[in-house]
GROMACS .gro file of C-alpha atoms in nm:
model
  270
    1MET     CA    1   3.794   6.136   2.381
    2TRP     CA    2   3.891   5.777   2.271
    3THR     CA    3   4.218   5.646   2.392
    4GLU     CA    4   4.438   5.397   2.189
    5SER     CA    5   4.344   5.106   2.383
    6THR     CA    6   3.963   5.175   2.340
    7LEU     CA    7   4.017   5.208   1.970
    8ALA     CA    8   4.201   4.892   1.970
    9VAL     CA    9   3.918   4.713   2.152
   10ALA     CA   10   3.666   4.869   1.913
   11LEU     CA   11   3.869   4.765   1.616
   12THR     CA   12   3.906   4.413   1.743
   13PHE     CA   13   3.535   4.388   1.801
   14ALA     CA   14   3.449   4.512   1.450
   15LEU     CA   15   3.696   4.275   1.301
   16LEU     CA   16   3.525   3.983   1.505
   17LEU     CA   17   3.184   4.077   1.377
   18LEU     CA   18   3.312   4.090   1.022
   19ALA     CA   19   3.463   3.756   1.060
   20LEU     CA   20   3.150   3.615   1.195
   21ALA     CA   21   2.942   3.771   0.934
   22ILE     CA   22   3.174   3.625   0.648
   23ARG     CA   23   3.155   3.287   0.834
   24ALA     CA   24   2.778   3.285   0.839
   25ARG     CA   25   2.765   3.404   0.464
   26VAL     CA   26   3.005   3.107   0.376
   27SER     CA   27   2.785   2.864   0.567
   28LEU     CA   28   2.466   2.998   0.404
   29LEU     CA   29   2.616   2.966   0.066
   30ALA     CA   30   2.741   2.605   0.141
   31ALA     CA   31   2.388   2.517   0.272
   32ARG     CA   32   2.226   2.644  -0.051
   33ASP     CA   33   2.478   2.463  -0.258
   34ARG     CA   34   2.397   2.140  -0.066
   35VAL     CA   35   2.010   2.205  -0.111
   36ALA     CA   36   2.077   2.260  -0.477
   37LEU     CA   37   2.271   1.948  -0.511
   38ALA     CA   38   2.016   1.739  -0.328
   39GLU     CA   39   1.741   1.883  -0.567
   40ARG     CA   40   1.937   1.790  -0.879
   41LEU     CA   41   2.001   1.444  -0.738
   42ALA     CA   42   1.638   1.409  -0.651
   43ALA     CA   43   1.555   1.524  -1.007
   44ALA     CA   44   1.794   1.279  -1.163
   45ARG     CA   45   1.673   0.989  -0.960
   46GLY     CA   46   1.326   1.071  -1.048
   47ARG     CA   47   1.391   1.081  -1.427
   48CYS     CA   48   1.589   0.732  -1.399
   49LEU     CA   49   1.309   0.585  -1.219
   50SER     CA   50   1.051   0.717  -1.468
   51LEU     CA   51   1.252   0.564  -1.741
   52ALA     CA   52   1.275   0.247  -1.575
   53ALA     CA   53   0.895   0.230  -1.513
   54GLN     CA   54   0.851   0.296  -1.893
   55GLU     CA   55   1.099   0.012  -1.981
   56LEU     CA   56   0.914  -0.237  -1.753
   57ARG     CA   57   0.574  -0.144  -1.876
   58GLY     CA   58   0.664  -0.266  -2.243
   59PRO     CA   59   0.753  -0.617  -2.150
   60GLY     CA   60   0.464  -0.638  -1.902
   61LEU     CA   61   0.195  -0.549  -2.162
   62ALA     CA   62   0.377  -0.778  -2.411
   63LEU     CA   63   0.348  -1.060  -2.166
   64MET     CA   64  -0.015  -0.972  -2.092
   65ALA     CA   65  -0.107  -1.009  -2.469
   66GLN     CA   66   0.092  -1.325  -2.491
   67ALA     CA   67  -0.087  -1.476  -2.194
   68ALA     CA   68  -0.433  -1.428  -2.376
   69ASP     CA   69  -0.298  -1.597  -2.691
   70VAL     CA   70  -0.178  -1.928  -2.484
   71PRO     CA   71  -0.408  -2.208  -2.581
   72LEU     CA   72  -0.568  -2.413  -2.306
   73ASP     CA   73  -0.424  -2.734  -2.195
   74PRO     CA   74  -0.576  -3.093  -2.249
   75ALA     CA   75  -0.774  -3.038  -1.912
   76GLY     CA   76  -0.944  -2.714  -2.055
   77GLN     CA   77  -0.725  -2.516  -1.806
   78ALA     CA   78  -0.517  -2.208  -1.887
   79ARG     CA   79  -0.238  -2.294  -1.633
   80GLU     CA   80   0.060  -2.168  -1.866
   81GLY     CA   81  -0.124  -1.848  -1.969
   82ASN     CA   82  -0.202  -1.775  -1.597
   83GLN     CA   83   0.153  -1.809  -1.502
   84ILE     CA   84   0.266  -1.572  -1.776
   85GLU     CA   85  -0.004  -1.331  -1.686
   86ALA     CA   86   0.095  -1.344  -1.316
   87VAL     CA   87   0.464  -1.239  -1.443
   88ALA     CA   88   0.330  -0.971  -1.651
   89GLN     CA   89   0.135  -0.819  -1.355
   90GLN     CA   90   0.439  -0.824  -1.125
   91LEU     CA   91   0.626  -0.621  -1.382
   92LEU     CA   92   0.338  -0.381  -1.432
   93ARG     CA   93   0.299  -0.340  -1.041
   94LEU     CA   94   0.672  -0.275  -1.015
   95ALA     CA   95   0.645  -0.022  -1.301
   96ASP     CA   96   0.363   0.151  -1.109
   97ASP     CA   97   0.556   0.169  -0.794
   98LEU     CA   98   0.867   0.301  -0.962
   99ALA     CA   99   0.651   0.576  -1.132
  100ASP     CA  100   0.495   0.671  -0.785
  101PHE     CA  101   0.840   0.671  -0.613
  102ALA     CA  102   0.990   0.886  -0.889
  103THR     CA  103   0.734   1.174  -0.804
  104GLU     CA  104   0.833   1.198  -0.438
  105PRO     CA  105   1.023   1.527  -0.373
  106CYS     CA  106   1.307   1.535  -0.130
  107PRO     CA  107   1.285   1.694   0.103
  108ARG     CA  108   0.917   1.704   0.124
  109ALA     CA  109   0.754   2.033   0.193
  110LEU     CA  110   0.385   2.040   0.313
  111HIS     CA  111   0.136   2.290   0.189
  112GLU     CA  112  -0.127   2.252   0.468
  113THR     CA  113  -0.472   2.370   0.419
  114PRO     CA  114  -0.812   2.269   0.561
  115ALA     CA  115  -0.891   1.962   0.347
  116LEU     CA  116  -1.230   1.767   0.322
  117LEU     CA  117  -1.157   1.394   0.284
  118GLY     CA  118  -1.452   1.349   0.055
  119PRO     CA  119  -1.291   1.505  -0.262
  120VAL     CA  120  -0.927   1.374  -0.162
  121ILE     CA  121  -1.060   1.019  -0.146
  122ASP     CA  122  -1.262   1.062  -0.470
  123ALA     CA  123  -0.959   1.179  -0.646
  124ALA     CA  124  -0.742   0.880  -0.507
  125VAL     CA  125  -1.022   0.620  -0.618
  126ALA     CA  126  -1.039   0.784  -0.973
  127ASN     CA  127  -0.660   0.751  -1.010
  128VAL     CA  128  -0.652   0.397  -0.915
  129ALA     CA  129  -0.975   0.293  -1.093
  130ALA     CA  130  -0.822   0.442  -1.429
  131GLN     CA  131  -0.528   0.201  -1.384
  132LEU     CA  132  -0.737  -0.096  -1.321
  133ARG     CA  133  -0.942  -0.087  -1.642
  134PRO     CA  134  -1.091  -0.308  -1.789
  135GLY     CA  135  -1.121  -0.446  -1.448
  136SER     CA  136  -1.286  -0.280  -1.161
  137ARG     CA  137  -1.349  -0.279  -0.782
  138HIS     CA  138  -1.656  -0.172  -0.573
  139TRP     CA  139  -1.540   0.113  -0.364
  140LYS     CA  140  -1.736   0.140  -0.050
  141ILE     CA  141  -1.672   0.479   0.122
  142GLU     CA  142  -1.825   0.542   0.464
  143PRO     CA  143  -2.029   0.873   0.463
  144GLU     CA  144  -1.879   0.982   0.800
  145LEU     CA  145  -1.520   0.940   0.653
  146ARG     CA  146  -1.614   1.154   0.346
  147ALA     CA  147  -1.746   1.437   0.588
  148LEU     CA  148  -1.417   1.463   0.794
  149LYS     CA  149  -1.197   1.764   0.750
  150VAL     CA  150  -0.825   1.758   0.831
  151ARG     CA  151  -0.562   2.007   0.828
  152ALA     CA  152  -0.296   1.853   0.573
  153ASP     CA  153  -0.145   1.881   0.223
  154SER     CA  154  -0.452   1.738   0.026
  155ARG     CA  155  -0.223   1.642  -0.273
  156ALA     CA  156   0.030   1.459  -0.044
  157LEU     CA  157  -0.260   1.279   0.144
  158GLU     CA  158  -0.417   1.178  -0.190
  159GLY     CA  159  -0.090   1.022  -0.301
  160ALA     CA  160  -0.063   0.819   0.017
  161LEU     CA  161  -0.426   0.700  -0.011
  162ALA     CA  162  -0.387   0.617  -0.364
  163ALA     CA  163  -0.080   0.406  -0.294
  164LEU     CA  164  -0.292   0.206  -0.023
  165LEU     CA  165  -0.594   0.174  -0.257
  166ARG     CA  166  -0.367   0.050  -0.533
  167ARG     CA  167  -0.224  -0.201  -0.283
  168ALA     CA  168  -0.580  -0.313  -0.187
  169ALA     CA  169  -0.675  -0.348  -0.549
  170ARG     CA  170  -0.368  -0.574  -0.611
  171HIS     CA  171  -0.468  -0.792  -0.328
  172SER     CA  172  -0.818  -0.850  -0.458
  173ARG     CA  173  -1.016  -0.966  -0.758
  174ASP     CA  174  -1.220  -0.803  -1.022
  175GLY     CA  175  -1.543  -0.692  -0.871
  176ASP     CA  176  -1.433  -0.731  -0.500
  177VAL     CA  177  -1.535  -0.476  -0.249
  178VAL     CA  178  -1.254  -0.223  -0.114
  179ALA     CA  179  -1.394  -0.043   0.186
  180LEU     CA  180  -1.270   0.287   0.348
  181ARG     CA  181  -1.382   0.388   0.689
  182HIS     CA  182  -1.239   0.604   0.979
  183MET     CA  183  -1.136   0.527   1.335
  184LEU     CA  184  -1.117   0.792   1.601
  185GLY     CA  185  -0.891   0.746   1.897
  186SER     CA  186  -0.784   0.971   2.182
  187GLU     CA  187  -0.477   1.092   1.996
  188THR     CA  188  -0.528   0.973   1.653
  189VAL     CA  189  -0.764   0.973   1.350
  190ALA     CA  190  -0.716   0.685   1.101
  191ILE     CA  191  -0.826   0.613   0.754
  192VAL     CA  192  -0.879   0.241   0.724
  193VAL     CA  193  -0.858   0.058   0.374
  194GLU     CA  194  -0.997  -0.286   0.363
  195ASP     CA  195  -1.007  -0.549   0.081
  196GLU     CA  196  -1.149  -0.898   0.066
  197GLY     CA  197  -0.831  -1.053  -0.082
  198ASP     CA  198  -0.998  -1.393  -0.137
  199GLY     CA  199  -0.825  -1.426  -0.490
  200LEU     CA  200  -0.474  -1.437  -0.376
  201PRO     CA  201  -0.287  -1.739  -0.224
  202ALA     CA  202  -0.160  -1.687   0.123
  203GLN     CA  203   0.209  -1.697  -0.004
  204ASP     CA  204   0.136  -1.409  -0.248
  205LEU     CA  205   0.009  -1.152   0.000
  206ILE     CA  206   0.240  -0.843   0.033
  207THR     CA  207   0.396  -0.873   0.378
  208GLU     CA  208   0.631  -0.642   0.561
  209SER     CA  209   0.977  -0.735   0.672
  210ALA     CA  210   1.078  -0.728   1.039
  211SER     CA  211   1.286  -0.437   0.969
  212ALA     CA  212   0.970  -0.213   0.868
  213GLY     CA  213   0.899  -0.177   1.250
  214PRO     CA  214   0.689  -0.341   1.504
  215GLY     CA  215   0.319  -0.344   1.530
  216LEU     CA  216   0.253  -0.390   1.171
  217GLY     CA  217   0.026  -0.703   1.230
  218VAL     CA  218   0.184  -0.906   0.943
  219ASN     CA  219   0.413  -1.212   0.928
  220ALA     CA  220   0.733  -1.167   0.732
  221SER     CA  221   0.768  -1.526   0.686
  222ASN     CA  222   0.465  -1.552   0.448
  223GLY     CA  223   0.653  -1.405   0.141
  224THR     CA  224   0.666  -1.084  -0.047
  225ARG     CA  225   0.596  -0.943  -0.381
  226GLY     CA  226   0.908  -0.728  -0.391
  227LEU     CA  227   1.013  -0.365  -0.313
  228ASP     CA  228   0.663  -0.229  -0.293
  229LEU     CA  229   0.799   0.113  -0.346
  230GLY     CA  230   0.436   0.267  -0.359
  231LEU     CA  231   0.399   0.161   0.006
  232THR     CA  232   0.740   0.331   0.077
  233LEU     CA  233   0.618   0.643  -0.069
  234ALA     CA  234   0.287   0.623   0.134
  235ARG     CA  235   0.484   0.588   0.448
  236SER     CA  236   0.704   0.895   0.372
  237LEU     CA  237   0.387   1.093   0.305
  238ALA     CA  238   0.229   0.999   0.630
  239ALA     CA  239   0.533   1.063   0.819
  240ALA     CA  240   0.540   1.415   0.679
  241HIS     CA  241   0.206   1.471   0.850
  242GLY     CA  242   0.333   1.339   1.185
  243GLY     CA  243   0.142   1.007   1.113
  244GLU     CA  244   0.225   0.651   1.016
  245ILE     CA  245   0.097   0.351   0.803
  246ARG     CA  246   0.026   0.010   0.960
  247LEU     CA  247  -0.067  -0.304   0.783
  248GLU     CA  248  -0.264  -0.619   0.869
  249SER     CA  249  -0.328  -0.929   0.653
  250ALA     CA  250  -0.501  -1.259   0.701
  251PRO     CA  251  -0.419  -1.516   0.408
  252GLY     CA  252  -0.724  -1.604   0.228
  253ILE     CA  253  -0.954  -1.371   0.405
  254GLY     CA  254  -0.814  -0.998   0.344
  255ALA     CA  255  -0.594  -0.707   0.435
  256ARG     CA  256  -0.637  -0.382   0.616
  257ALA     CA  257  -0.421  -0.071   0.597
  258TRP     CA  258  -0.434   0.203   0.851
  259LEU     CA  259  -0.328   0.556   0.742
  260THR     CA  260  -0.313   0.723   1.106
  261LEU     CA  261  -0.275   1.096   1.168
  262PRO     CA  262  -0.246   1.305   1.485
  263ARG     CA  263  -0.597   1.376   1.623
  264SER     CA  264  -0.477   1.756   1.634
  265ARG     CA  265  -0.505   1.750   1.257
  266LEU     CA  266  -0.887   1.678   1.277
  267LEU     CA  267  -1.099   1.984   1.222
  268ASP     CA  268  -1.447   2.029   1.256
  269ALA     CA  269  -1.683   1.796   1.029
  270ALA     CA  270  -1.838   1.946   0.715
   0.00000   0.00000   0.00000
């Protein structure tokens, strides 16, 4: 038979459990509200960046057309036209970066599956090649790289590769070679993107600031092309896979980008 003291203890315990349940429910609802707010803010950010990209493309394309109509100077050179074209290309590059950055979800959730790198690379190359027209690059892809299979979100991996390929295309001239190969380490597997880069002056190479982190193999004193939001997106995608992106550049010679993933993500080759 229950005594009054036992009933009091039981009632107190029940009230405590009820209070904890209510508190947990309130915390859960607050967390859901924060997630929903973050998603709405991310969507609004994406819309704003997409609109900004569209606004930049108009002047960029107009300047490109204007550059083609500028007459040659007395020496038969197109210096003024080349300067206008350079500004137009900068606007179009920034528009591309803004469009890429606008598509990045926050937070990023990976949908990992076994992914053969051949189709992922082909999709990234096709994406970048379509943006280069009427220009082109010779894409030299190592057969062994195409045969590798990794555990990854193929769409996210394609996005990171496309950003690096787009960067390589910007560093090189029409008809230059952009090579893709792989490097295996004891703890990592890397996709390496190399471009010739002979068509760009040293001060115009994209370099990373010291704040981007050590070991990037670049010199921040050589100048910059701006925000390079596409590279920021690529780093985010690589980090979501537990990897990283490193850059190396040699003025007048070429540039190299490393997309490094944990070796544990490498599966049996196809």
